[in-house]
Short mmCIF file of C-alpha atoms in Angstrom, two decimals:
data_model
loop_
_atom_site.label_atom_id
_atom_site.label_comp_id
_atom_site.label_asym_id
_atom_site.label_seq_id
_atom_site.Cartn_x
_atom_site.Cartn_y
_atom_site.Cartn_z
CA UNK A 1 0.00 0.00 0.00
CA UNK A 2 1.33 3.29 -1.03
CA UNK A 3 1.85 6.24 1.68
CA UNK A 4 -1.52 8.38 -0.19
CA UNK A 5 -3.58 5.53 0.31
CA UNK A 6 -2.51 5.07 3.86
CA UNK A 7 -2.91 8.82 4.54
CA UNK A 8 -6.01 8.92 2.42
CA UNK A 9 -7.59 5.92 4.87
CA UNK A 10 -5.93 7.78 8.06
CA UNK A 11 -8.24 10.83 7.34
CA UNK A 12 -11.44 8.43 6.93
CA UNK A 13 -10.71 6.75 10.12
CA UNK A 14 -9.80 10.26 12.10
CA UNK A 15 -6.82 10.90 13.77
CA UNK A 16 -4.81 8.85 16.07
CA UNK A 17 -4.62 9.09 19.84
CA UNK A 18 -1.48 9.93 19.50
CA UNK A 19 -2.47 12.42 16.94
CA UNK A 20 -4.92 13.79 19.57
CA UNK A 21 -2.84 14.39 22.60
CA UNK A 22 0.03 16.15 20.82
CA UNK A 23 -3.41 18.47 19.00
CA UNK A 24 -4.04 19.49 22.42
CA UNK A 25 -0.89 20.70 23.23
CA UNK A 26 -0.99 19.38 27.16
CA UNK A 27 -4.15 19.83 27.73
CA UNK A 28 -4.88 15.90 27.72
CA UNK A 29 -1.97 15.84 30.92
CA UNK A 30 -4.90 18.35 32.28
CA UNK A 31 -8.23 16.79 32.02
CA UNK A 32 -6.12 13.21 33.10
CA UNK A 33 -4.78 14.89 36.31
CA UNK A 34 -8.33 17.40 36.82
CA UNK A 35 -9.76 13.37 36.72
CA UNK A 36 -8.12 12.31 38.94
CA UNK A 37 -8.81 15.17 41.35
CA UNK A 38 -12.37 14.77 40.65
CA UNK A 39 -12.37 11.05 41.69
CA UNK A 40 -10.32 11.49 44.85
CA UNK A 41 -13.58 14.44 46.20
CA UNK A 42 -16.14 12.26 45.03
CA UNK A 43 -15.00 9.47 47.49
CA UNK A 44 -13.94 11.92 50.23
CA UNK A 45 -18.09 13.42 50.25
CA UNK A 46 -19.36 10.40 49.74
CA UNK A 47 -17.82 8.67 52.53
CA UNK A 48 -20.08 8.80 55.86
CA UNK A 49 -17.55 10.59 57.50
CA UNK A 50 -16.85 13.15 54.90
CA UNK A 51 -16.19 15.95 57.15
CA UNK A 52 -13.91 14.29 59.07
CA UNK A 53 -12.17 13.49 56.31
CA UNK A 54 -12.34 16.26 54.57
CA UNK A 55 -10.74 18.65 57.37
CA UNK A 56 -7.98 15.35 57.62
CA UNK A 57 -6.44 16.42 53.81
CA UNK A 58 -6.63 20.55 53.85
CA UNK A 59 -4.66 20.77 50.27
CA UNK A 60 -7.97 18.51 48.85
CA UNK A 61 -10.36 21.59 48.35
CA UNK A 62 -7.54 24.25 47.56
CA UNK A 63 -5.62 22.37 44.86
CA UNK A 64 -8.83 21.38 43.02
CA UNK A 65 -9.90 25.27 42.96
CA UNK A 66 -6.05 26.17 42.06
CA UNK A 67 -6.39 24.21 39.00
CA UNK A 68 -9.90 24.69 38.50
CA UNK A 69 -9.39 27.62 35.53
CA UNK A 70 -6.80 25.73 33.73
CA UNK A 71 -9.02 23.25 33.89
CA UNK A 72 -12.37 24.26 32.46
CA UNK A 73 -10.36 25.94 29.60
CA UNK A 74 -9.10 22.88 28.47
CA UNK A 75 -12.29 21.14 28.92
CA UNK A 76 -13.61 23.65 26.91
CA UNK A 77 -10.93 23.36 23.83
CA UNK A 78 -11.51 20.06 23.79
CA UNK A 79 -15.02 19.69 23.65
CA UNK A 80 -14.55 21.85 20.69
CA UNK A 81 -11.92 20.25 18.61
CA UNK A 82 -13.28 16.99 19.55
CA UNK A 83 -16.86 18.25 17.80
CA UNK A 84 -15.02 19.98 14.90
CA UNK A 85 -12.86 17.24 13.89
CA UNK A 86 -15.01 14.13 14.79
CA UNK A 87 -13.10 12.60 17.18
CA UNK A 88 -13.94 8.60 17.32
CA UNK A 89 -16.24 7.72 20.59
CA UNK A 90 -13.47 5.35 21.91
CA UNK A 91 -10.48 8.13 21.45
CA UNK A 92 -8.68 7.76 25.20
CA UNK A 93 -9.14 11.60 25.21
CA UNK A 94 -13.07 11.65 24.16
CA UNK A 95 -13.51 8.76 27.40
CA UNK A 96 -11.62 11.35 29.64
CA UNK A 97 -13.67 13.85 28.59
CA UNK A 98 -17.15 12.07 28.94
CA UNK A 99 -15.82 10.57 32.66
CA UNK A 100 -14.36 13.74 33.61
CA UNK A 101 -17.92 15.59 32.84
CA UNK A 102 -20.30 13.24 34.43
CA UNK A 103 -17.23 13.23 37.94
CA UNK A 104 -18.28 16.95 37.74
CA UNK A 105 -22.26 16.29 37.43
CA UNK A 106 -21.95 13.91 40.46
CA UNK A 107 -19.97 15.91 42.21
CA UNK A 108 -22.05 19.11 41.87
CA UNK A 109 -25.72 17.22 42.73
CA UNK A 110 -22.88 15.59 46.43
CA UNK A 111 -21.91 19.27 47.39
CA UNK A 112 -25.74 20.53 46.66
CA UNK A 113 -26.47 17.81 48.89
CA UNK A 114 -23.81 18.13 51.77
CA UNK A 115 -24.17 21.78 51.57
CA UNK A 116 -28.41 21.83 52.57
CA UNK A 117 -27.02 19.58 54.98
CA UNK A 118 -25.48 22.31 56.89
CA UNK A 119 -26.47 25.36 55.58
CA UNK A 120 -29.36 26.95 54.06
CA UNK A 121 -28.37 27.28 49.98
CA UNK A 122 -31.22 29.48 48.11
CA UNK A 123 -29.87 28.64 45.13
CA UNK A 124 -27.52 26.37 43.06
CA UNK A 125 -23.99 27.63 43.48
CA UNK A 126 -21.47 27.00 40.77
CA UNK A 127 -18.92 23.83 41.44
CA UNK A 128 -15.93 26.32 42.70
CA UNK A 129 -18.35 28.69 44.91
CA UNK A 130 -20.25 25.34 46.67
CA UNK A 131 -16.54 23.42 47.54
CA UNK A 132 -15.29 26.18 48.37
CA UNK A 133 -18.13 27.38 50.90
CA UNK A 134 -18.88 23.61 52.01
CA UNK A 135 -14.90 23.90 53.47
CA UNK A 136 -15.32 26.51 55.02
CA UNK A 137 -18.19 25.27 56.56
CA UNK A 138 -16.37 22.09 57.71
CA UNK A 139 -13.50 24.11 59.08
CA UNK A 140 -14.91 26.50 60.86
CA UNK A 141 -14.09 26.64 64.50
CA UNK A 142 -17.13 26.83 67.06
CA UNK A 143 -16.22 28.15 70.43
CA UNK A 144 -17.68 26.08 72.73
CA UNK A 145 -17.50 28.32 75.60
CA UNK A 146 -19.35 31.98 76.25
CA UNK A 147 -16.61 34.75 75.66
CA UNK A 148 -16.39 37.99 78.71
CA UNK A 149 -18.99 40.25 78.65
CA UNK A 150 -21.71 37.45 76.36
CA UNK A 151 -25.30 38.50 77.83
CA UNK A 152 -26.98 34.60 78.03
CA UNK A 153 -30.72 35.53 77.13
CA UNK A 154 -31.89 31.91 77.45
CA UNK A 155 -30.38 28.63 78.05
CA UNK A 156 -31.82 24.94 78.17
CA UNK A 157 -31.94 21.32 77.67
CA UNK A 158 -33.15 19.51 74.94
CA UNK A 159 -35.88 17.71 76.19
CA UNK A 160 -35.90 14.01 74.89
CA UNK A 161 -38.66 12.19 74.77
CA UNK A 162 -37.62 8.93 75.78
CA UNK A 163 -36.08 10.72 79.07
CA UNK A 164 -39.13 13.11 79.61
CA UNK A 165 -42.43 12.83 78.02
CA UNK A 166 -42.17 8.87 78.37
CA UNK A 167 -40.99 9.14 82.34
CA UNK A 168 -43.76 6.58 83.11
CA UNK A 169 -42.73 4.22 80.42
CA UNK A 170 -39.31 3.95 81.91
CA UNK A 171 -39.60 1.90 84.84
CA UNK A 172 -41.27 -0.90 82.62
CA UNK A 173 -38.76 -0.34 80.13
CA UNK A 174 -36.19 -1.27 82.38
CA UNK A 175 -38.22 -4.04 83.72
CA UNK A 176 -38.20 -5.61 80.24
CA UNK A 177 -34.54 -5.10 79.91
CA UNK A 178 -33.89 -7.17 83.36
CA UNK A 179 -36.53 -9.63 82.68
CA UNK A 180 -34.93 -10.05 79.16
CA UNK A 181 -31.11 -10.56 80.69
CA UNK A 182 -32.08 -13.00 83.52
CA UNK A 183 -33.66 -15.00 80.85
CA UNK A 184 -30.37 -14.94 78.48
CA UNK A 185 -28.47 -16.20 81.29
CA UNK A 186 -30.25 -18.62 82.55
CA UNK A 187 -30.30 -19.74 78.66
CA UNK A 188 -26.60 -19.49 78.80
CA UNK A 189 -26.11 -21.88 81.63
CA UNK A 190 -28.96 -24.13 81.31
CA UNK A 191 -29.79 -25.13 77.57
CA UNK A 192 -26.25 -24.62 75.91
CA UNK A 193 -25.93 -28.26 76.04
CA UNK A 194 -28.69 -28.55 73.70
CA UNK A 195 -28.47 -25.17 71.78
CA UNK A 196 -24.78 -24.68 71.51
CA UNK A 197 -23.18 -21.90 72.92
CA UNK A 198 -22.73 -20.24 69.26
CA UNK A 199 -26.45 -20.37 69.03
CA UNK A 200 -26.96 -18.36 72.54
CA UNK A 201 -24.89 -15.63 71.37
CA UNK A 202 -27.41 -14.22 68.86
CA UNK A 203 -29.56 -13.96 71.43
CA UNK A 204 -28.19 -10.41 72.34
CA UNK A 205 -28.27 -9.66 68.74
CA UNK A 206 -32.20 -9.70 68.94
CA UNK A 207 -32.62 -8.73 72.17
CA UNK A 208 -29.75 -6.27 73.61
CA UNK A 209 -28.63 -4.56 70.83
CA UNK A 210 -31.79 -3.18 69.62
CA UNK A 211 -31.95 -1.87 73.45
CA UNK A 212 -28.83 -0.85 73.34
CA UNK A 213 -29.41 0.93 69.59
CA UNK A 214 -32.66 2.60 70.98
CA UNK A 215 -30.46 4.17 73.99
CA UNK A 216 -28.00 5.67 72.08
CA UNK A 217 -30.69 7.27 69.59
CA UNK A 218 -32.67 8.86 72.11
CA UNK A 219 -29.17 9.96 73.72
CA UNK A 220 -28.02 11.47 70.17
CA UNK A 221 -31.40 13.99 70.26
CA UNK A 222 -29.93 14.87 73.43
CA UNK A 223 -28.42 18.47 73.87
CA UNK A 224 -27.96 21.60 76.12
CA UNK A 225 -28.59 25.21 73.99
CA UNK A 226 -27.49 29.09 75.10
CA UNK A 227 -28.89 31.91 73.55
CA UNK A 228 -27.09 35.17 73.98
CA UNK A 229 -27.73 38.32 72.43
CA UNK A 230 -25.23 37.79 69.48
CA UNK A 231 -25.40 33.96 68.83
CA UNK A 232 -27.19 30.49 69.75
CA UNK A 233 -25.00 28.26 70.50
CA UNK A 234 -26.25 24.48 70.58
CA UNK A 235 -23.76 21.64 72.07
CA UNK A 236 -25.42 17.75 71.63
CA UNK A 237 -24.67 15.27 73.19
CA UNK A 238 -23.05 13.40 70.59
CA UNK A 239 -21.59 15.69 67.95
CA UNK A 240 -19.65 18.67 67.41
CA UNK A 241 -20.91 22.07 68.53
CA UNK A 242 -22.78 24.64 66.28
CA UNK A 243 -22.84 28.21 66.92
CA UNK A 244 -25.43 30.49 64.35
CA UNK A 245 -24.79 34.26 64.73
CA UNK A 246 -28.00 35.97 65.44
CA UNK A 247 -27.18 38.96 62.57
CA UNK A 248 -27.03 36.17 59.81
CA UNK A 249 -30.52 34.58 60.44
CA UNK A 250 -32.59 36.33 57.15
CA UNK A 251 -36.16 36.70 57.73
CA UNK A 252 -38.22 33.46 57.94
CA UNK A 253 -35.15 31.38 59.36
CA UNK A 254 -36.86 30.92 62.06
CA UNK A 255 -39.19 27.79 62.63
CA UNK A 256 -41.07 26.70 65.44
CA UNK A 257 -42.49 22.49 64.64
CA UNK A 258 -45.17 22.73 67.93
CA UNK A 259 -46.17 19.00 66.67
CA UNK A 260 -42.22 17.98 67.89
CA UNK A 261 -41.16 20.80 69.75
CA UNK A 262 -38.70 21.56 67.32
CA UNK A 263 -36.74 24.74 66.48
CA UNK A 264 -34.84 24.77 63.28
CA UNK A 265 -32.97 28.01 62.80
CA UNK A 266 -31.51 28.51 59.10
CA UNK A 267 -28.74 31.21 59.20
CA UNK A 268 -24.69 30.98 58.76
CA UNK A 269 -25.54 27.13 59.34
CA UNK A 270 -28.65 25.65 59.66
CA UNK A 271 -28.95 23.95 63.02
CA UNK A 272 -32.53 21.46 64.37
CA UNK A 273 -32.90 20.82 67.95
CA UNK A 274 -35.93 19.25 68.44
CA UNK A 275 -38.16 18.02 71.79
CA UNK A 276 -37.54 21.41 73.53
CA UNK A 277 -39.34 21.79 76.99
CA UNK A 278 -39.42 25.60 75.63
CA UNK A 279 -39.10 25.41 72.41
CA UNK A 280 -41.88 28.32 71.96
CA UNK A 281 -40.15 30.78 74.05
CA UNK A 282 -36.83 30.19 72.33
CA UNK A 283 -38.21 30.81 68.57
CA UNK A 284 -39.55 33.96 69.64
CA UNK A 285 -36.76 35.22 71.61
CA UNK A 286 -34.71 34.08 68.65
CA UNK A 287 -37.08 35.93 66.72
CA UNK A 288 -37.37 39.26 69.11
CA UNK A 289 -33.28 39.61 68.68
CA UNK A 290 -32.92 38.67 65.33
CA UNK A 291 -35.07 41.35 64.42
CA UNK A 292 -34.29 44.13 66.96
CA UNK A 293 -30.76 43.98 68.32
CA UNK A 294 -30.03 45.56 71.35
CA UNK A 295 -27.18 48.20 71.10
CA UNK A 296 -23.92 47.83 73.13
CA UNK A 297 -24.82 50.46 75.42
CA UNK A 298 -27.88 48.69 76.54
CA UNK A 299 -26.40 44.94 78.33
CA UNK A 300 -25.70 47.19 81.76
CA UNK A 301 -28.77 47.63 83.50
CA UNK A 302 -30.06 50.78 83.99
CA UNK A 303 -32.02 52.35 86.86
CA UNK A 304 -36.04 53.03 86.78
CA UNK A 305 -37.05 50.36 83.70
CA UNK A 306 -40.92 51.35 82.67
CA UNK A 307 -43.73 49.92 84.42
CA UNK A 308 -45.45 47.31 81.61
CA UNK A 309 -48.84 46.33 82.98
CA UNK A 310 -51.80 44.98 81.36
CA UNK A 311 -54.89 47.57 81.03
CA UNK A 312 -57.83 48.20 78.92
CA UNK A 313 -58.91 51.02 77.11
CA UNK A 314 -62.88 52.13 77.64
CA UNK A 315 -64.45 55.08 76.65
CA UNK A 316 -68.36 55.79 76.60
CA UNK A 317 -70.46 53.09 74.41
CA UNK A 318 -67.19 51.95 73.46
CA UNK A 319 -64.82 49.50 73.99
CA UNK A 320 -60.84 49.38 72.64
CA UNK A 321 -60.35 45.80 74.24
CA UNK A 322 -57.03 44.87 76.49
CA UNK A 323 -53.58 45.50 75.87
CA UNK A 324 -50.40 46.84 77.99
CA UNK A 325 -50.16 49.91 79.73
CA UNK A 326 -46.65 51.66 79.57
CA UNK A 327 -46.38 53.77 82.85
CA UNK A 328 -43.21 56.08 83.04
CA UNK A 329 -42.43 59.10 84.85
CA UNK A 330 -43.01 60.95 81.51
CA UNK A 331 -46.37 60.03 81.49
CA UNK A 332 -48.85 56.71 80.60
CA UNK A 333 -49.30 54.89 77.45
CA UNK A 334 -51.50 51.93 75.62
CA UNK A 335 -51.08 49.85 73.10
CA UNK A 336 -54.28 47.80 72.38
CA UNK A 337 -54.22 43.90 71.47
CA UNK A 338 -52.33 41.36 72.15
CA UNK A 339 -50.44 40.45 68.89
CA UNK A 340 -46.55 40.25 68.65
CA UNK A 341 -46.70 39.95 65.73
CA UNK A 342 -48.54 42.48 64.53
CA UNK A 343 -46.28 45.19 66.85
CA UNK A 344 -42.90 43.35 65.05
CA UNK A 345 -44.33 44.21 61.65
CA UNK A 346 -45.29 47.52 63.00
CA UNK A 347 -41.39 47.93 64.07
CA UNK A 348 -39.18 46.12 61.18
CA UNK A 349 -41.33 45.79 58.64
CA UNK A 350 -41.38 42.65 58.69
CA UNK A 351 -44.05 39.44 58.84
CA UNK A 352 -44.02 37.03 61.19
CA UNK A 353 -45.26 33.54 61.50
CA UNK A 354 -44.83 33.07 65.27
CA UNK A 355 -47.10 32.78 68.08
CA UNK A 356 -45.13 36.77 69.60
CA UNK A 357 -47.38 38.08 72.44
CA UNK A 358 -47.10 42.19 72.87
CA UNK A 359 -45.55 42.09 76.05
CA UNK A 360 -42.73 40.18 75.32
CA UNK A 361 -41.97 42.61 72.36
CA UNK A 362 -42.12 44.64 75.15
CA UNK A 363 -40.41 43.59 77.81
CA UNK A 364 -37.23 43.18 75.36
CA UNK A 365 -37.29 46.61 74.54
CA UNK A 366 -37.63 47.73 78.12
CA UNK A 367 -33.32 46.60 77.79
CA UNK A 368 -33.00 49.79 74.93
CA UNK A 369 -31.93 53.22 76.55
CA UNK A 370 -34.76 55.39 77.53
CA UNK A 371 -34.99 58.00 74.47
CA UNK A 372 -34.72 55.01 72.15
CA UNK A 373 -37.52 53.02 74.26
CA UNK A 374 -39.66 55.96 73.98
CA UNK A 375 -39.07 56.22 70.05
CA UNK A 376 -40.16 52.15 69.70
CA UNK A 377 -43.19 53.40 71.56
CA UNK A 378 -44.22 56.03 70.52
CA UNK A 379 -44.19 54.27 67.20
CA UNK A 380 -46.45 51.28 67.90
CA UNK A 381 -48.64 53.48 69.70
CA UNK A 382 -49.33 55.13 66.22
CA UNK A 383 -49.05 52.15 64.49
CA UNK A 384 -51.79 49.83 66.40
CA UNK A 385 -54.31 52.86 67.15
CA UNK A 386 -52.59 53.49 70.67
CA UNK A 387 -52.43 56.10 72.86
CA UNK A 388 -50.18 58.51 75.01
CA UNK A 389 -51.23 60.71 77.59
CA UNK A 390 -48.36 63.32 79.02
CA UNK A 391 -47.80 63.55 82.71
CA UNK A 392 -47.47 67.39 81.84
CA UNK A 393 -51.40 67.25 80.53
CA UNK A 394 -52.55 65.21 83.94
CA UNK A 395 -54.51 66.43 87.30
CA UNK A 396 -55.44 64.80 90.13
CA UNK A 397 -58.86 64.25 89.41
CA UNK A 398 -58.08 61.85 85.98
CA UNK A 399 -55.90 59.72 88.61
CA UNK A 400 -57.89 57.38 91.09
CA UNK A 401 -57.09 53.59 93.00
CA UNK A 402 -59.64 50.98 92.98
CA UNK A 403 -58.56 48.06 94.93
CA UNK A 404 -55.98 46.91 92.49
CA UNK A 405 -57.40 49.04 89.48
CA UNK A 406 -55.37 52.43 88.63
CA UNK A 407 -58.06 54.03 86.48
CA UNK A 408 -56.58 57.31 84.44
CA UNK A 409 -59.09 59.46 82.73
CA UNK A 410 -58.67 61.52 80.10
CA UNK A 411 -61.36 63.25 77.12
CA UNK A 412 -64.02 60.89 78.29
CA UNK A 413 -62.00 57.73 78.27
CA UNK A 414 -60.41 55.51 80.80
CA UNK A 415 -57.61 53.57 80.83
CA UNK A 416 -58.22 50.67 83.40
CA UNK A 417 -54.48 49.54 84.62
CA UNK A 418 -54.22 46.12 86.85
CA UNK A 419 -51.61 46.80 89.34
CA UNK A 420 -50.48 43.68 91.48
CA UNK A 421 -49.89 44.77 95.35
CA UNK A 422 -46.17 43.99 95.12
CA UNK A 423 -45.93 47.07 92.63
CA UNK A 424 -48.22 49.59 93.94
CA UNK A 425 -45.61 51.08 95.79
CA UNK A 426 -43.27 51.46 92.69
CA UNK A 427 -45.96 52.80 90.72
CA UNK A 428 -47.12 55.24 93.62
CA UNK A 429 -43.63 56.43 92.89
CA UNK A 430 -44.43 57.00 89.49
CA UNK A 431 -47.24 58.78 89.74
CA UNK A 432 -45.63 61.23 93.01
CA UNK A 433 -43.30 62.18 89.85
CA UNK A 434 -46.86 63.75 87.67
CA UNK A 435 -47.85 65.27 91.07
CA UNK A 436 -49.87 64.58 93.75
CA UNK A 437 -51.90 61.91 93.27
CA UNK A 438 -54.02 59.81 95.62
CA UNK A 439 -52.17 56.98 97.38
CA UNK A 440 -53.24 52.93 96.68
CA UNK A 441 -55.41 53.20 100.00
CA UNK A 442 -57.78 55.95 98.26
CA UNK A 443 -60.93 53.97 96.58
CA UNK A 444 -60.59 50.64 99.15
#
């Protein structure tokens, strides 16, 4: 055969693989070692313990995104001149390519996956932008501990159910589990003639181990929580710590699950603690300082906090319904209803799907200095049809005790405050400040 007819049947059959690599000009050396790269973090995130073994090789992450441009360009180029001059389907280079795109496909669907796993992810991030976050998220370093100076808000105990809700069911349960061992031994020492020793050890197989599985479940749920003004911090029992900062929960991160007592908060990382004995009080605290963050100035206490007291509003053939009195030296004020929620939105701007009363919106801002306290208010008294009546404007006559009723009048309406007897004398205080006013014993 002559050298035109080889060539001629050369060019029918496409080029070599030989031909191909030296095309590419070391770009098959790329996609063969970007393969290999691929491979090596699809079984690290794969494995069970891919975190673990992810923070054990710290070049895995940062050589893959080193190479990463490189990389895609000669994916790229070769996709291209593979199209343009028909490459055959079982070139080594055209395999590499195919294996080396579908290592990516996997590999973007496993850190999609790992990532919702720990952190909320509102949409699909881009190969690079997901590793690289998803490391970050598995080396970050949680402090267990509270630093100086961290206010602690709330702090708890998960409440599992198989310690707490099932307390009755415990003293059978452990019943069964002695019942179930005296019978294993006296298996053991009675019938292994006949059974075989080998035979009795399955027993604990389907007996002991299921116990034993059931314990350590309900002992995994388990956990202790602290809620400061600037993070949560939640510490299980088994498993490493997780600490969400309060500024990077968005709106709607926080849910409250009443049916299992479950908070799941969805900020920096998404965290689930479920069977809290207060898991209400912590989604709306969450909630409160998500939403309203006290400033620096305000963690020392300060002298003379308002007076927040539930009252009623009633005028003549006309009723505005209950709500909380604000009583300050300054003067008295009333916010009708009973709605947290409501007097959030009215504050932020903001909705909220939690069961917020008024006067724990309240009693977090009593925390706020006293001009700022007075702005909040002021505002939700305008907001939610309130009102505000200045000690400056009042006279004795609009001020009067009954029992433990304060009744202040004003323009043909009364505002009805309940006063408990532990707090008359405080709020006799208050009122000496307007002028003078009738004492608690006046009206009895």
């Amino acid at each position: 055969m002559t050298e035109r007819s080889r060539t001629r049947i050369a060019a029918r059959e496409g080029p070599s693989p030989e031909d191909v690599r030296r095309r590419l000009e070391g770009g098959a050396e790329v996609l063969d070692a970007a393969r290999a790269r691929h491979a090596a973090l699809e079984v690290v995130l794969r494995s069970r313990r891919w975190m673990r073994r992810l923070r054990a090789s710290p070049e895995l992450v940062p050589e893959w995104r080193k190479h990463e441009p490189v990389v895609a360009e000669a994916l790229e180029r070769a996709k291209r001149r593979a199209l343009a001059e028909d490459w055959p389907e079982d070139t080594p280079v055209r395999r590499t390519l195919r294996e080396l795109e579908e290592c990516r496909t996997r590999l973007e669907a496993l850190v999609r996956r790992r990532l919702k796993a720990l952190a909320p992810v509102p949409e699909a991030p881009s190969l690079e932008a997901g590793l690289a976050r998803l490391d970050a998220l598995a080396r970050r370093k949680v402090s267990r501990t509270l630093a100086p100076g961290e206010v602690v808000v709330l702090k708890g105990w998960q409440n599992g159910r198989a310690f707490s809700r099932d307390s009755d069911s415990r003293p059978w349960m452990l019943l069964l589990f002695l019942l179930a061992y005296l019978l294993y031994l006296f298996l053991m020492f009675q019938l292994s003639h006949v059974l075989g020793k080998w035979a009795l050890l399955g027993i604990p197989a389907f007996v002991f181990l299921p116990m034993l599985w059931g314990a350590l479940r309900s002992l995994s749920r388990l956990g202790r929580f602290w809620l400061t003004r600037e993070r949560l911090l939640w510490k299980p029992v088994l498993g490493a710590a997780e600490s969400v900062p309060l500024s990077s929960i968005p709106p709607g991160g926080v849910h409250l699950e009443l049916a299992t007592d479950s908070v799941r908060v969805d900020g920096e990382v998404r965290v689930h603690m479920p069977e809290l004995s207060n898991a209400t009080h912590l989604a709306v605290l969450l909630e409160l300082h998500r939403q309203l963050p006290l400033p620096g100035a305000a963690r020392a206490a300060r002298p003379g906090p308002p007076l927040i007291l539930p009252g009623s509003l009633q005028g003549t053939g006309q009723s505005w319904g209950s709500g909380q009195a604000i009583l300050r030296p300054e003067g008295i004020a009333f916010i009708p209803g009973s709605s947290g929620a409501a007097a959030l939105q009215a504050l932020t701007g903001q909705r909220v799907d939690l069961p917020v009363k008024l006067e724990q919106v309240l009693e977090h801002l009593r925390a706020l200095p006293e001009a700022e306290f007075d702005a909040r208010v002021a505002r939700l008294v305008g907001a939610l049809d309130g009102v505000h009546w200045p000690a400056t404007e009042a006279s004795p006559r609009d001020v009067r005790w009954d029992w433990e009723k304060l009744h202040v009048t004003r323009d043909g309406r009364s505002l009805v405050v309940s006063v408990d007897l532990s707090l008359q004398t405080t709020v006799e205080r208050v009122l000496r400040a307007w002028g003078r006013f009738p004492g608690a014993g006046t009206g009895h």
